[in-house]
PDB file of C-alpha atoms in Angstrom:
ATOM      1  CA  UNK A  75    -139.197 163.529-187.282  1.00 46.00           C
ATOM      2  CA  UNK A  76    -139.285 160.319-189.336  1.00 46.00           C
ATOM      3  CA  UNK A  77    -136.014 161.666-191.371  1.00 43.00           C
ATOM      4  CA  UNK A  78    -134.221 162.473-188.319  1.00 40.00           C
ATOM      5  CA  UNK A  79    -135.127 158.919-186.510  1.00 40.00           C
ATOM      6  CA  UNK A  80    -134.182 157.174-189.883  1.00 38.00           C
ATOM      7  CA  UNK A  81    -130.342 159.296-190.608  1.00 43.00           C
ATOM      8  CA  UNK A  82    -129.366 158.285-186.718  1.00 39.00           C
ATOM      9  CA  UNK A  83    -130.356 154.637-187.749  1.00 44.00           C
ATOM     10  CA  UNK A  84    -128.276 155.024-190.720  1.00 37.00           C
ATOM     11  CA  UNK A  85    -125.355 156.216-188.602  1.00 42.00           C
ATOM     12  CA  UNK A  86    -125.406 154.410-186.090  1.00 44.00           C
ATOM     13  CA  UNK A  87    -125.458 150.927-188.482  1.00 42.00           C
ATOM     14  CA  UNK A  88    -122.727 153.449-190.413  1.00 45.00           C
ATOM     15  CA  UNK A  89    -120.903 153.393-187.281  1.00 54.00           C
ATOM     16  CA  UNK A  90    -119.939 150.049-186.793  1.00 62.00           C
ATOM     17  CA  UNK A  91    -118.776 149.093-189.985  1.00 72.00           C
ATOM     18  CA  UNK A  92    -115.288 147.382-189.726  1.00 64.00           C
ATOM     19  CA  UNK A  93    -112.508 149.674-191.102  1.00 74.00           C
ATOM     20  CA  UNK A  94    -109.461 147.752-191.361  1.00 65.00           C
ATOM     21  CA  UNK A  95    -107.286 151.075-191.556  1.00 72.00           C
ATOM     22  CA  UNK A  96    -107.942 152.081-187.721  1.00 78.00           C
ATOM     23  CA  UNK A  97    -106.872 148.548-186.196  1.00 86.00           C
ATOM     24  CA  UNK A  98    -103.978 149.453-184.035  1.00 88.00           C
ATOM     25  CA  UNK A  99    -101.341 146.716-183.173  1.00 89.00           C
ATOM     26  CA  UNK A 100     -98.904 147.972-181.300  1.00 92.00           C
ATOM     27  CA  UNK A 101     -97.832 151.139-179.805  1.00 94.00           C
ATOM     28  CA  UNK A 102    -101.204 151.546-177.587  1.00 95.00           C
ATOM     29  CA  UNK A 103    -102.889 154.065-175.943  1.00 96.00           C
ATOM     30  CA  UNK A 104    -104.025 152.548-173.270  1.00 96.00           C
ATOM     31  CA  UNK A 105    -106.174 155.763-171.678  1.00 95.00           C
ATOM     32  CA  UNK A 106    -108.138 155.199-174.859  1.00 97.00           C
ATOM     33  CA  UNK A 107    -109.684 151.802-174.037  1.00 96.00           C
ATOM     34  CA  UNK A 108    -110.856 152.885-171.059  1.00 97.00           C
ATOM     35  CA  UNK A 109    -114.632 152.686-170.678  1.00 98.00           C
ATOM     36  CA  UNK A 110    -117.720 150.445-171.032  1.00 97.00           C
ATOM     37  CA  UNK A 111    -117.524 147.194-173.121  1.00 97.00           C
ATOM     38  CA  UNK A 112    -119.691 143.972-173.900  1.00 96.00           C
ATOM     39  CA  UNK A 113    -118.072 140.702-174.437  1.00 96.00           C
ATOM     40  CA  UNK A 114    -119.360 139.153-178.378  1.00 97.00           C
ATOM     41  CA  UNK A 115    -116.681 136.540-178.342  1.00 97.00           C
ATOM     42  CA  UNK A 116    -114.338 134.030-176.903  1.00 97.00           C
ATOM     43  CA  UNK A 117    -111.978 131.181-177.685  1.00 98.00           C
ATOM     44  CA  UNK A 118    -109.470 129.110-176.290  1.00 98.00           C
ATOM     45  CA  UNK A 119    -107.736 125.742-176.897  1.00 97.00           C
ATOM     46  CA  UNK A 120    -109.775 124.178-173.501  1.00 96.00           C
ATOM     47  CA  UNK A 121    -113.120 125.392-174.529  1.00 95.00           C
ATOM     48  CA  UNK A 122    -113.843 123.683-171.128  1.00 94.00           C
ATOM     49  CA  UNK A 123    -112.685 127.034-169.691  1.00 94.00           C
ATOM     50  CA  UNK A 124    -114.615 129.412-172.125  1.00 94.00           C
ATOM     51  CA  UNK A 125    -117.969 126.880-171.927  1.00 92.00           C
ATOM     52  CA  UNK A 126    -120.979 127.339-169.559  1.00 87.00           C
ATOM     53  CA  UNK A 127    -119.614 127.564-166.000  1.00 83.00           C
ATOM     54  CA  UNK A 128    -115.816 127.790-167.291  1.00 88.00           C
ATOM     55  CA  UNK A 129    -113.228 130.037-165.073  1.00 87.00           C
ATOM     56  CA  UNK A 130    -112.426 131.650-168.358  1.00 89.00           C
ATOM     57  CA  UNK A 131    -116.466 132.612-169.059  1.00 91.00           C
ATOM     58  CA  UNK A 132    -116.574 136.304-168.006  1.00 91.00           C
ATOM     59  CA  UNK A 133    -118.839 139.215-169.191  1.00 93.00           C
ATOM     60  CA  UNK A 134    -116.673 142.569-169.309  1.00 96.00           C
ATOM     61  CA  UNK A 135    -118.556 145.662-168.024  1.00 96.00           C
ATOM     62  CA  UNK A 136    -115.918 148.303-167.893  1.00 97.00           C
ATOM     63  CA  UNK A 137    -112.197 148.666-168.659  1.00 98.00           C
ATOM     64  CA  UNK A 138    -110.076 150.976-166.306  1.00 98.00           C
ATOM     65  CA  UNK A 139    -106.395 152.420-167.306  1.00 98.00           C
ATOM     66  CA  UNK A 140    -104.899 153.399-163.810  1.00 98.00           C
ATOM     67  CA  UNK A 141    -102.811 156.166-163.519  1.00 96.00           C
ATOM     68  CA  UNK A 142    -100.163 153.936-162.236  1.00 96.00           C
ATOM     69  CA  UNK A 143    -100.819 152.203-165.970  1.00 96.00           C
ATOM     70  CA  UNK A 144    -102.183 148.997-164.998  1.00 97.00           C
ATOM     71  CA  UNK A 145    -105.830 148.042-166.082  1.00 97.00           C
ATOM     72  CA  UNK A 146    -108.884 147.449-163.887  1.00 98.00           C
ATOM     73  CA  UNK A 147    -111.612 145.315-165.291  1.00 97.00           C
ATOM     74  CA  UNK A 148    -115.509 144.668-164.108  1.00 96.00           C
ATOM     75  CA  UNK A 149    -116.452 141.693-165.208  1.00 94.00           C
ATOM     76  CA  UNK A 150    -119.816 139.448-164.209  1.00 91.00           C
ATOM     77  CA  UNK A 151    -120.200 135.616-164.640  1.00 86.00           C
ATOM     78  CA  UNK A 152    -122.548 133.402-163.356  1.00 81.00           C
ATOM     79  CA  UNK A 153    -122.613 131.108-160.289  1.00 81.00           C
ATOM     80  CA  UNK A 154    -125.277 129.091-159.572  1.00 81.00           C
ATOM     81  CA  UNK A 155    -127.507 131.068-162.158  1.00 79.00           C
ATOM     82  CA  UNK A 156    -126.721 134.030-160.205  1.00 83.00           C
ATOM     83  CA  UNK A 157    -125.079 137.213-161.627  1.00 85.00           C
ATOM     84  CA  UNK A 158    -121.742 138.319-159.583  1.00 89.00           C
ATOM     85  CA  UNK A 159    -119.425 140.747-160.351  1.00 93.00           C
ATOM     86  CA  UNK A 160    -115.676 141.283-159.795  1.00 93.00           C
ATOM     87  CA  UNK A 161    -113.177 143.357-160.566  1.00 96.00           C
ATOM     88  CA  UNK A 162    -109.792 142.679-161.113  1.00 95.00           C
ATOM     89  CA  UNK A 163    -106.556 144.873-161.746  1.00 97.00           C
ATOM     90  CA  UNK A 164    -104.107 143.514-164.483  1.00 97.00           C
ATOM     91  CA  UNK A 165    -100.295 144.728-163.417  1.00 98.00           C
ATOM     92  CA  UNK A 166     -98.646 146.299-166.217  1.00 97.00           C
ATOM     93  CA  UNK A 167     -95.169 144.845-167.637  1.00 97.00           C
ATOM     94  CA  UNK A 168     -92.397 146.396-169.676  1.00 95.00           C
ATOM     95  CA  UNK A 169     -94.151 145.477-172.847  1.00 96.00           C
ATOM     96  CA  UNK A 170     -96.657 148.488-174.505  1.00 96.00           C
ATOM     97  CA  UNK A 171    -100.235 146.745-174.021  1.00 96.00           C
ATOM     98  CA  UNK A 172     -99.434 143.616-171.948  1.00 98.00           C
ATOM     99  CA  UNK A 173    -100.731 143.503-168.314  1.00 98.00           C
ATOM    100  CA  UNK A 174     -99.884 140.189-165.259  1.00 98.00           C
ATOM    101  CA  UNK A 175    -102.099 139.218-163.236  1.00 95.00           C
ATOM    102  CA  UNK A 176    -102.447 136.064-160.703  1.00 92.00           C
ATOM    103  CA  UNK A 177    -105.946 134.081-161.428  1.00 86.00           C
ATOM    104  CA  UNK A 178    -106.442 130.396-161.733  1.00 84.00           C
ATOM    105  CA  UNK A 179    -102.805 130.553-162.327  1.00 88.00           C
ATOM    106  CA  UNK A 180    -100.319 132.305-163.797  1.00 95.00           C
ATOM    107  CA  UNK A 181    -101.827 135.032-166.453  1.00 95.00           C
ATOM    108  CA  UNK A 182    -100.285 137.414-169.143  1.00 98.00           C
ATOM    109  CA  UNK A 183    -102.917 139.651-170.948  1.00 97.00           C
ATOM    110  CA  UNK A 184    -102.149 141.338-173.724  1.00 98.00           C
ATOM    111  CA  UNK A 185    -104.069 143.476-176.388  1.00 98.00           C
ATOM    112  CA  UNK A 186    -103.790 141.880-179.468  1.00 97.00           C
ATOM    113  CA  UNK A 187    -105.403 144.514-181.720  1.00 96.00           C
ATOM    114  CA  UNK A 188    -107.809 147.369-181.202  1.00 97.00           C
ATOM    115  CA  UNK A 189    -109.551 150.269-182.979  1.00 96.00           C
ATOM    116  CA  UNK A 190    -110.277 152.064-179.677  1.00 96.00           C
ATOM    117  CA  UNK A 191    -114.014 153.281-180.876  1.00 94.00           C
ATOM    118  CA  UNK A 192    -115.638 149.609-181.461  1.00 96.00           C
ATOM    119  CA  UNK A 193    -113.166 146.645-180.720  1.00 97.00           C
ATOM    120  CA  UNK A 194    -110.494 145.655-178.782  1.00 98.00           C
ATOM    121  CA  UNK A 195    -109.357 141.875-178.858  1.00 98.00           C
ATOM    122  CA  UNK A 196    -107.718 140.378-176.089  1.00 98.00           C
ATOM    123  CA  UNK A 197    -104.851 137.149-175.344  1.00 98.00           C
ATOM    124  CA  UNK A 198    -104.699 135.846-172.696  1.00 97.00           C
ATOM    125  CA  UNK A 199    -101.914 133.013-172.028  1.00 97.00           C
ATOM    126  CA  UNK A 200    -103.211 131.053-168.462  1.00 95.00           C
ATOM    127  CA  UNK A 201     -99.925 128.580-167.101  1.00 95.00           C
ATOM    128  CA  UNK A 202    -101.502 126.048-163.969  1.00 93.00           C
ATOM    129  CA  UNK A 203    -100.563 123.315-162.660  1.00 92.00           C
ATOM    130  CA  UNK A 204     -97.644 122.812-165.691  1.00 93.00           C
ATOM    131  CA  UNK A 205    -100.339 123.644-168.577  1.00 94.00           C
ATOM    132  CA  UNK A 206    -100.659 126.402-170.517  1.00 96.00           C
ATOM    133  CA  UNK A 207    -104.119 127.651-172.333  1.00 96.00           C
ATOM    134  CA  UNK A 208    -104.129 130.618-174.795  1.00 97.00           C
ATOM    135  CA  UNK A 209    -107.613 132.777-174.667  1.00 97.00           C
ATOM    136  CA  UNK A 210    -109.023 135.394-176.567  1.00 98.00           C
ATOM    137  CA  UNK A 211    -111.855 137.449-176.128  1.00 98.00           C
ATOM    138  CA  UNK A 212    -113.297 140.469-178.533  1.00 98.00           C
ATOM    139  CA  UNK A 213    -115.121 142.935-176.463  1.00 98.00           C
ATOM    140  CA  UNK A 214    -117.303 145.928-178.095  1.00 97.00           C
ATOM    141  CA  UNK A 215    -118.352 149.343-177.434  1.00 97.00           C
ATOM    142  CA  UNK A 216    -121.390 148.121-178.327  1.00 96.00           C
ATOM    143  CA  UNK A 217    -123.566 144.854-177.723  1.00 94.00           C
ATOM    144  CA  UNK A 218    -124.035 143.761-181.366  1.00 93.00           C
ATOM    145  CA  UNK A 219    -121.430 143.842-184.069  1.00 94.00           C
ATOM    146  CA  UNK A 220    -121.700 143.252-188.028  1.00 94.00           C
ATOM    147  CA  UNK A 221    -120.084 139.731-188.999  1.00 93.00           C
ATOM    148  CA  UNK A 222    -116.901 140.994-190.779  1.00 93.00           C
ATOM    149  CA  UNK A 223    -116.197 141.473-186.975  1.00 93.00           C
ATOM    150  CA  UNK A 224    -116.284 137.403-186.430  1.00 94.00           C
ATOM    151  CA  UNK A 225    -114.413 137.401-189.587  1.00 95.00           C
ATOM    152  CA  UNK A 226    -111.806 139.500-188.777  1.00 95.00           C
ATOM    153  CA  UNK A 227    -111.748 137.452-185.161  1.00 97.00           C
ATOM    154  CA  UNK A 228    -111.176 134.138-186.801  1.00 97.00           C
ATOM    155  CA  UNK A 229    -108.049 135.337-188.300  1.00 96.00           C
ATOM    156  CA  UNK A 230    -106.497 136.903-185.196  1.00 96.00           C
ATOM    157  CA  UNK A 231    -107.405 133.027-183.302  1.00 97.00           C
ATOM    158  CA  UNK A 232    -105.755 131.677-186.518  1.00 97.00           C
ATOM    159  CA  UNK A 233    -102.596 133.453-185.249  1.00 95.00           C
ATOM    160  CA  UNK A 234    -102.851 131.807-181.814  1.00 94.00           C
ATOM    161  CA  UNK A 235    -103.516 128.313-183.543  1.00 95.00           C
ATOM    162  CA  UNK A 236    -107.218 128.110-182.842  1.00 97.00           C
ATOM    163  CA  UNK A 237    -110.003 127.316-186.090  1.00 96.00           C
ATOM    164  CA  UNK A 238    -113.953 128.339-185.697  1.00 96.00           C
ATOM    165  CA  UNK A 239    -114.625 125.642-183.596  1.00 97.00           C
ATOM    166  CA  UNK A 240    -112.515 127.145-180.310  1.00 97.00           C
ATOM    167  CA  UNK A 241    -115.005 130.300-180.543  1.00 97.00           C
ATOM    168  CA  UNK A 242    -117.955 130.830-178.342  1.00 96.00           C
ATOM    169  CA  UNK A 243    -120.449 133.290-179.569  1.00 95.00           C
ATOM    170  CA  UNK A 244    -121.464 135.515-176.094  1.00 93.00           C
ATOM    171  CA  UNK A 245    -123.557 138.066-177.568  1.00 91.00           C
ATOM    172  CA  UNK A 246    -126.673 136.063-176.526  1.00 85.00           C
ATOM    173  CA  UNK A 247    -124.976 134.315-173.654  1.00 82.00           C
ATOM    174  CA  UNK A 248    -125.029 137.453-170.925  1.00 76.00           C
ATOM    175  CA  UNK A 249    -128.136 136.451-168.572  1.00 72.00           C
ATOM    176  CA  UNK A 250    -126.826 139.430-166.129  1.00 75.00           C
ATOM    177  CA  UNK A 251    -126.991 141.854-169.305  1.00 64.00           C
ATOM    178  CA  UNK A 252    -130.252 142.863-168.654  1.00 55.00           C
ATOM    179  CA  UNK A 253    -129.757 143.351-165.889  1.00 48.00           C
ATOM    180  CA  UNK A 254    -127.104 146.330-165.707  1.00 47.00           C
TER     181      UNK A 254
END
């Protein structure tokens, strides 16, 4: 029993290593992300937005590809240190893995890599009120993740412009986790 508890350990660590030859960038299937996800991080060039109480700070519960091909998403944040959820549904646009939607603004969302099994990493480009904010958020299959994960993060933000200090670490941040 003790060999059998300590070879699903094994794969299940074995599991989430990073392997940098399954990262898809382009040419998505989109049917494939669908399913429950945690949110491990997030960064933006207004970390206001991304920070405690930001419009930005959302915990993903599920992602939904429609059969029309847009994308539903349950998210949680807090209010008032209460947990509430919402869902919203991201359009799709002519472009393979980029989605619209209206919140706080203008909003284009588009999957900026993904392995399907683990990881996917979202951008999200926010235009109100005449300014424009760039987001990203890596959300897992899994609560945890190893660090080449962050690592591999930090470059894709370095691509949008953004160092270490625009990322907020979430994996200890979801006070409705518990919760689900």
């Amino acid at each position: 029993m003790a060999l059998l508890l300590l070879s699903l350990g094994l794969s299940i660590i074995a599991a989430q290593e990073f392997n940098p030859r399954a990262v898809v960038q382009r040419n998505y299937n989109m049917a494939r992300i669908s399913g429950v996800w945690y949110s491990i991080f997030m960064a933006s060039d207004d970390l206001n937005r991304i920070k405690e109480n930001g419009d930005l700070r959302v915990f993903v519960r599920n992602i939904e590809h429609l059969k029309n091909g847009s994308l539903k998403f349950d998210f949680e944040f807090m209010v008032q240190g209460e947990c509430v959820a919402v869902v919203v549904v991201c359009e799709k646009t002519e472009k393979n893995g980029e989605y619209s939607i209206n919140y706080e603004g203008e909003n284009t969302v588009a999957v900026s890599e993904t392995d399907y099994r683990l990881f996917i990493t979202f951008h999200l480009q926010n235009f109100r009120n005449g300014t424009e904010t760039h987001a990203l958020a890596l959300y897992a299959r899994v609560p945890q993740l190893e660090p080449a994960f962050l690592s591999r993060f930090e470059e894709t933000c370095k691509k949008y412009g953004l160092g270490p200090q625009n990322i907020v670490d979430l994996t200890n941040e979801d006070h409705c986790y518990s919760k689900r």
